[in-house]
Tab-separated table of C-alpha atoms in Angstrom:
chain	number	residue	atom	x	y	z
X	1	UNK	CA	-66.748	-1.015	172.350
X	2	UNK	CA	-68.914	1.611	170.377
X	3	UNK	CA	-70.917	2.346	173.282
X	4	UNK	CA	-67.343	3.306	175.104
X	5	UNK	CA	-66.178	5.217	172.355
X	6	UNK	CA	-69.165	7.489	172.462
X	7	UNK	CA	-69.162	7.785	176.499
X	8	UNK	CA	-65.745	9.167	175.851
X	9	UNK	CA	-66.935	11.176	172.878
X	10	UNK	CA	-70.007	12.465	175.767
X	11	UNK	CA	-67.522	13.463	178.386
X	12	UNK	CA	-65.465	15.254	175.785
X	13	UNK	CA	-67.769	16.854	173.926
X	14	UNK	CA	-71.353	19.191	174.706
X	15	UNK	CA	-74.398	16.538	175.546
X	16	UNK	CA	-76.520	19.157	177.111
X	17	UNK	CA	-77.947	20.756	174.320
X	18	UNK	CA	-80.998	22.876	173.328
X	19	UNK	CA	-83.596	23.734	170.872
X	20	UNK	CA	-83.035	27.598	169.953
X	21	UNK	CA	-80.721	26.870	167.027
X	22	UNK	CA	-80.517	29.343	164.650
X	23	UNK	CA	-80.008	28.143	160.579
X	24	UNK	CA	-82.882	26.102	159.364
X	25	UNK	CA	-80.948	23.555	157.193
X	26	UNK	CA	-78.931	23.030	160.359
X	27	UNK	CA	-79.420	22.698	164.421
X	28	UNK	CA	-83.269	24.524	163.457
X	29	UNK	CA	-84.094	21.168	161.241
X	30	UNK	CA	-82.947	18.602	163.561
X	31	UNK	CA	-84.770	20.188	166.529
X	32	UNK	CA	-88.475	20.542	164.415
X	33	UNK	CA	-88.091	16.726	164.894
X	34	UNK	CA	-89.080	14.806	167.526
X	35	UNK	CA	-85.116	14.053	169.025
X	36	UNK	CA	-84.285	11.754	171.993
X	37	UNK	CA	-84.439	15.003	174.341
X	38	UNK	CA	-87.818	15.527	173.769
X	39	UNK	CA	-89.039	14.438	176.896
X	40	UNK	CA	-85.986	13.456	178.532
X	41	UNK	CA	-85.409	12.485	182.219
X	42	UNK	CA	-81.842	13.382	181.828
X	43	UNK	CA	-82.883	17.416	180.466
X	44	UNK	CA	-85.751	17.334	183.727
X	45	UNK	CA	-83.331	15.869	186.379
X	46	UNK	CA	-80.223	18.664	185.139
X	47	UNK	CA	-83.118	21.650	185.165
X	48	UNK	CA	-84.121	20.352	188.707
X	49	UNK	CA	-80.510	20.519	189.878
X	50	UNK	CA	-80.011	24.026	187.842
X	51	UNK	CA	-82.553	25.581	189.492
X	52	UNK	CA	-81.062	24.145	193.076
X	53	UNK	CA	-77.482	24.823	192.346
X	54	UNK	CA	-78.577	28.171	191.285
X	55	UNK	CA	-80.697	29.619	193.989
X	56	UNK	CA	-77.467	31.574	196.022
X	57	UNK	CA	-77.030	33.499	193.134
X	58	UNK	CA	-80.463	33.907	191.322
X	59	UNK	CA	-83.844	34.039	193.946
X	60	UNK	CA	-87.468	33.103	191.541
X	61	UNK	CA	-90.079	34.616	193.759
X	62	UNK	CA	-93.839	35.402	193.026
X	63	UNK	CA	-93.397	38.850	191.546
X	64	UNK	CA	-91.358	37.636	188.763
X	65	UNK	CA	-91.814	37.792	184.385
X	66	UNK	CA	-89.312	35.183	183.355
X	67	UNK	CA	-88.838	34.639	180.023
X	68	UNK	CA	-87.533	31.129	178.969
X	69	UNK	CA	-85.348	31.559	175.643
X	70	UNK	CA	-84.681	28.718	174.066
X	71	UNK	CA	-87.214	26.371	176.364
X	72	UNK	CA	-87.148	23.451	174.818
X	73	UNK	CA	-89.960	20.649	176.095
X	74	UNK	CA	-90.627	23.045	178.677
X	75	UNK	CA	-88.697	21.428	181.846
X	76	UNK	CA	-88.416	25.354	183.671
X	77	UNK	CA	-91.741	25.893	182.963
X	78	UNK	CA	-92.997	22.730	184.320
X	79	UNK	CA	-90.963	23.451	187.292
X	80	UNK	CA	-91.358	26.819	188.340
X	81	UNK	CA	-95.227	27.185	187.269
X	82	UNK	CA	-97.280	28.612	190.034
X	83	UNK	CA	-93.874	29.970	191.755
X	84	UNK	CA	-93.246	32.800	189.768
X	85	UNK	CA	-96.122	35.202	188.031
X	86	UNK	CA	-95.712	34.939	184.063
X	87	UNK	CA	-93.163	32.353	182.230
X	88	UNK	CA	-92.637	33.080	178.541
X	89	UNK	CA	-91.948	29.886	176.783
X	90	UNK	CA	-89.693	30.638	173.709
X	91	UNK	CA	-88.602	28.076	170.941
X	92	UNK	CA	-87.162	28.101	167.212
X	93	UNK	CA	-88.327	24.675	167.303
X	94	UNK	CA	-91.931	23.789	166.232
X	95	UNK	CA	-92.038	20.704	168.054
X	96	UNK	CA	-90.852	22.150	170.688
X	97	UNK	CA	-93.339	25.232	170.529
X	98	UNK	CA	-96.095	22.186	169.808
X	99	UNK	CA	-95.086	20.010	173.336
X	100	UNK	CA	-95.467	23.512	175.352
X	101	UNK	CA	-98.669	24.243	173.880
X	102	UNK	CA	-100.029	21.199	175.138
X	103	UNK	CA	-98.208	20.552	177.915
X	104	UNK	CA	-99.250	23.807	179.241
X	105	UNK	CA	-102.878	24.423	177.876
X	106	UNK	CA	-104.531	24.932	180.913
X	107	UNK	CA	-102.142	27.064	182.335
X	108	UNK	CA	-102.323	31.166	182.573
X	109	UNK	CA	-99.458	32.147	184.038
X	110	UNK	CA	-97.149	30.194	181.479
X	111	UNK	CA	-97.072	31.290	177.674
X	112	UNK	CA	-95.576	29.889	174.294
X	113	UNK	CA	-94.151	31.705	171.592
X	114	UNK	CA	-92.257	30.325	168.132
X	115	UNK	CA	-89.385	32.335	167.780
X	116	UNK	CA	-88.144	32.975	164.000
X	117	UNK	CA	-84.217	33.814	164.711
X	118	UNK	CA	-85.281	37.656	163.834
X	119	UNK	CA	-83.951	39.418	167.267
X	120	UNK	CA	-86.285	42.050	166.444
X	121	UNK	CA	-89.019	39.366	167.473
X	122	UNK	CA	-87.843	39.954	171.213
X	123	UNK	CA	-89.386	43.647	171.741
X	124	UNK	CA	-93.067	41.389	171.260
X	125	UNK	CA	-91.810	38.670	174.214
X	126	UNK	CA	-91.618	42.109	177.034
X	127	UNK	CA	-91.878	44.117	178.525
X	128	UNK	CA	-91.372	43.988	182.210
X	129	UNK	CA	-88.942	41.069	182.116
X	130	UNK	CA	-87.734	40.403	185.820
X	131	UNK	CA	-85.440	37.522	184.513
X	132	UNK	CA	-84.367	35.358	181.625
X	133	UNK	CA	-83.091	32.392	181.250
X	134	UNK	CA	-80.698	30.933	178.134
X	135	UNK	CA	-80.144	27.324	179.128
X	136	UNK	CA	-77.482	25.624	176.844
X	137	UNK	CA	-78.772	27.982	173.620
X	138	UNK	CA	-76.339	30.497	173.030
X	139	UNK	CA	-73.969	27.919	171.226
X	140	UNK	CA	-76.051	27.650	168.514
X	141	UNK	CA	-75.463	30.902	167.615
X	142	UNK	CA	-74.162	32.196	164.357
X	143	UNK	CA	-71.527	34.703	165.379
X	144	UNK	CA	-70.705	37.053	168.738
X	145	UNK	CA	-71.985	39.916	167.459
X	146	UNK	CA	-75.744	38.356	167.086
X	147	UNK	CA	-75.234	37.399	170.778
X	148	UNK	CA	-74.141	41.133	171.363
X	149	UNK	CA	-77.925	41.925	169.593
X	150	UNK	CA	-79.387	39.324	171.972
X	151	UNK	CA	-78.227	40.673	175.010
X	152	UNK	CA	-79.135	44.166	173.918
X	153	UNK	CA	-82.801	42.744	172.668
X	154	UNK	CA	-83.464	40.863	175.920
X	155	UNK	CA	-82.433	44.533	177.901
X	156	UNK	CA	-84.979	46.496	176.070
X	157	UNK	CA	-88.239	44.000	177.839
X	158	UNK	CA	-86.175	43.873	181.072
X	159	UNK	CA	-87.164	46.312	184.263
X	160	UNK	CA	-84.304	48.128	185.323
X	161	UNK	CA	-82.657	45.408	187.668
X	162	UNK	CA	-83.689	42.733	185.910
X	163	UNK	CA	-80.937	39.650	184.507
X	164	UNK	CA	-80.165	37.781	181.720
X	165	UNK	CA	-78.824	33.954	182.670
X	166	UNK	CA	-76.707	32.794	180.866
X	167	UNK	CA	-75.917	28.747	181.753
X	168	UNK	CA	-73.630	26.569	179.775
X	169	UNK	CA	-70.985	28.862	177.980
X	170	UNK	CA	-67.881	28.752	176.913
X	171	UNK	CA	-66.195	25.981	174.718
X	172	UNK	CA	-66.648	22.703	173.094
X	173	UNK	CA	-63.371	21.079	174.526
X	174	UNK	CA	-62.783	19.428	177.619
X	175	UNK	CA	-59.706	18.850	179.698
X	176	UNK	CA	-58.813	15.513	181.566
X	177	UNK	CA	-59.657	17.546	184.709
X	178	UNK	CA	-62.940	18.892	183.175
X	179	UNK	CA	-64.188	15.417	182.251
X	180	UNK	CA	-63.104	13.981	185.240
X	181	UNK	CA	-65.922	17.059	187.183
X	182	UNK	CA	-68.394	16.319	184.821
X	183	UNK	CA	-68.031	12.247	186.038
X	184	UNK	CA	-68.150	13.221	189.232
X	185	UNK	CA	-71.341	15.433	188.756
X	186	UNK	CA	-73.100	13.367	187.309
X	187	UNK	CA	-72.650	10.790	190.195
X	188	UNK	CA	-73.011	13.552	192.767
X	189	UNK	CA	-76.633	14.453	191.470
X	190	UNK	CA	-78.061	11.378	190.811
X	191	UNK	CA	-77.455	11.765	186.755
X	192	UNK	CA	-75.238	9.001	185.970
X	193	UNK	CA	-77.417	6.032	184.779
X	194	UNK	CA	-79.338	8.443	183.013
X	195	UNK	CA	-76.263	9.586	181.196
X	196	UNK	CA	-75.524	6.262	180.650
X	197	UNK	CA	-79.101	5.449	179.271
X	198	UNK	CA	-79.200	8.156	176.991
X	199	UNK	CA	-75.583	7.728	175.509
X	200	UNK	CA	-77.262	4.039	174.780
X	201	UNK	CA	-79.832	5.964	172.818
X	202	UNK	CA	-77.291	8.329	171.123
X	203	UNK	CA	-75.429	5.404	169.536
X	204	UNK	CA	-78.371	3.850	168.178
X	205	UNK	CA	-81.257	5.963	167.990
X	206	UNK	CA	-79.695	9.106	166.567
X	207	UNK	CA	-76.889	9.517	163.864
X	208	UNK	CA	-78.458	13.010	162.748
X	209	UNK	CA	-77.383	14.783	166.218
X	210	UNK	CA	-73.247	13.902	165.042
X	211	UNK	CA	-74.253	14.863	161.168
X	212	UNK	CA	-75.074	17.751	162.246
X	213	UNK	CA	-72.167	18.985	164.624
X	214	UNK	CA	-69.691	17.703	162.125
X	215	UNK	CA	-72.052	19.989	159.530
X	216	UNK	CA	-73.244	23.338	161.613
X	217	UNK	CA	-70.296	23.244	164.697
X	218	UNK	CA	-70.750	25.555	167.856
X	219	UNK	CA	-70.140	28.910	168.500
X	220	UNK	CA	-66.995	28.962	170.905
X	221	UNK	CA	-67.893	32.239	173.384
X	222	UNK	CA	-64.094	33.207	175.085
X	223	UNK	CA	-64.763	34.544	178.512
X	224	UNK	CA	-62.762	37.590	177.436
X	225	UNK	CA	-66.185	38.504	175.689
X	226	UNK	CA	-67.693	38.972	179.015
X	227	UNK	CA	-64.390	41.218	180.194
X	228	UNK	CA	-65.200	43.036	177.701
X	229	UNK	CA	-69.349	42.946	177.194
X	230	UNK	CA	-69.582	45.187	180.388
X	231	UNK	CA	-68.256	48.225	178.852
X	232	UNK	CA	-69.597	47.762	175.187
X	233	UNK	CA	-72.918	46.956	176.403
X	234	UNK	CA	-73.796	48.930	179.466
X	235	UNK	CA	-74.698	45.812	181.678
X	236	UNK	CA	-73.545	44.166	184.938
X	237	UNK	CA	-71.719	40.981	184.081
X	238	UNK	CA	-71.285	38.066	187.075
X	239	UNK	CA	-69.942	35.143	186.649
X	240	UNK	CA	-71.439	32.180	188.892
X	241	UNK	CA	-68.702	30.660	190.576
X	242	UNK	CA	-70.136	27.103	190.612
X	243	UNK	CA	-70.798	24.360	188.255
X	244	UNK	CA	-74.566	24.367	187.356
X	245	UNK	CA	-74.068	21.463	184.765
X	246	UNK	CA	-72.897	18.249	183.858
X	247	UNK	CA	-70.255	20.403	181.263
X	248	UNK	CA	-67.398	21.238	183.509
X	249	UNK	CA	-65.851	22.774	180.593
X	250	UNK	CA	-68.549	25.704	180.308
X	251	UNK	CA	-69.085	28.501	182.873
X	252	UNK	CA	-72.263	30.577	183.626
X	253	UNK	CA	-72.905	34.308	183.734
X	254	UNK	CA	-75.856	36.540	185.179
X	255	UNK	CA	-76.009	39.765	183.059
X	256	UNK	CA	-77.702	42.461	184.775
X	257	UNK	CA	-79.586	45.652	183.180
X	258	UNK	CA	-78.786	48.556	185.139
């Protein structure tokens, strides 16, 4: 019975989640520790459809300097290495920063950085940017107007042309419809068991992930802030018109710096 009350509480809620949180006695101290995402099939299995979902709209080729914000245990990275010319690993997270290090030692094209949550620490992460990519991050966030300073950061280390992606925006809440997409998703792409597995691992291998919701929240990004980002920021904003996760309930955007 618990186990269905917390598949219900998955479908309604945000599972996909990410390790560039932002206070340290919140999301930033749960993700130092080792979580059940560190190296999970669920996270590498959404990246590979991501990055097949999202090829109509964004092209990787071999001349690109994409910086991964927010990379977590490295899944893009491990992905795209030897496909594109630089990746930038980013993380808040120490152990996150620590699994890249090592999982990508021998590797020259693909660096690793520990972010602080100072946005001034961007300008050292460019320049010559081609793309970069905020998987499931910017909800951790502590206001809009530090996601207005992102976007702004991440344009000074981008070449003229180049885009910010922004995947898995929007709001915490689902509707019926929404959670009956992300179902449906999940079955389409092969994700379902390991939903199931790792909701299974939620209920009894990891109280602090609901302590701290119920503590820190989520930053709820209305797509009027996009209406309206174009003209306060000086940037191209698209949004994808396809679902590119198992959230239904949360759109994605490619910002362009023209």
């Amino acid at each position: 019975m618990r186990i269905f009350q917390k598949c219900l509480q998955f479908f309604s809620g945000n599972p996909l989640i990410s390790g560039a949180a932002d206070d340290t006695g919140g999301w930033a101290g749960y993700w130092n520790a080792p979580t059940i995402w560190s190296d999970s099939a669920l996270w590498n299995r959404q990246m590979q459809v991501l990055l097949e979902l999202i090829e109509p709209f964004v092209k990787f080729g071999a001349a690109d300097r994409v910086l991964d914000f927010g990379c977590g245990s490295g899944f893009f990275a491990a992905q795209m290495q030897g496909q594109v010319k630089e990746i930038v690993c980013a993380d808040l997270s120490q152990h996150s920063v620590e699994l890249c290090q090592q999982k990508f030692a021998g590797r020259r094209d693909v660096s690793v950085v520990k972010l602080t949550g100072d946005l001034a620490q961007i300008a050292a992460l460019g320049p010559d940017c081609t793309k970069t990519l905020c998987l499931s991050v910017i909800q951790y966030f502590p206001a809009l107007d530090y996601l207005d300073e992102f976007i702004a950061a991440v344009g000074k280390i981008s070449v003229r042309g180049g885009v910010l992606i922004l995947v898995d925006v929007g709001r915490a809440e689902r509707t019926w419809r929404e959670r009956l997409l992300t179902v449906l998703f999940t079955l389409r792409h092969g994700m379902f068991w390991q939903v199931v597995a790792k909701l299974a691992q939620m209920q009894f291998s990891d109280a602090a992930y609901q302590a701290v919701l119920g503590r820190a929240g989520h930053l709820e990004i209305p797509e009027q802030y996009f209406e309206s980002a174009q003209q306060r920021l000086g940037v191209k904003v698209t949004k994808i018109p396809r679902q590119l996760t198992l959230n239904a309930n949360r759109k994605s955007y490619i910002i362009e710096f023209v």
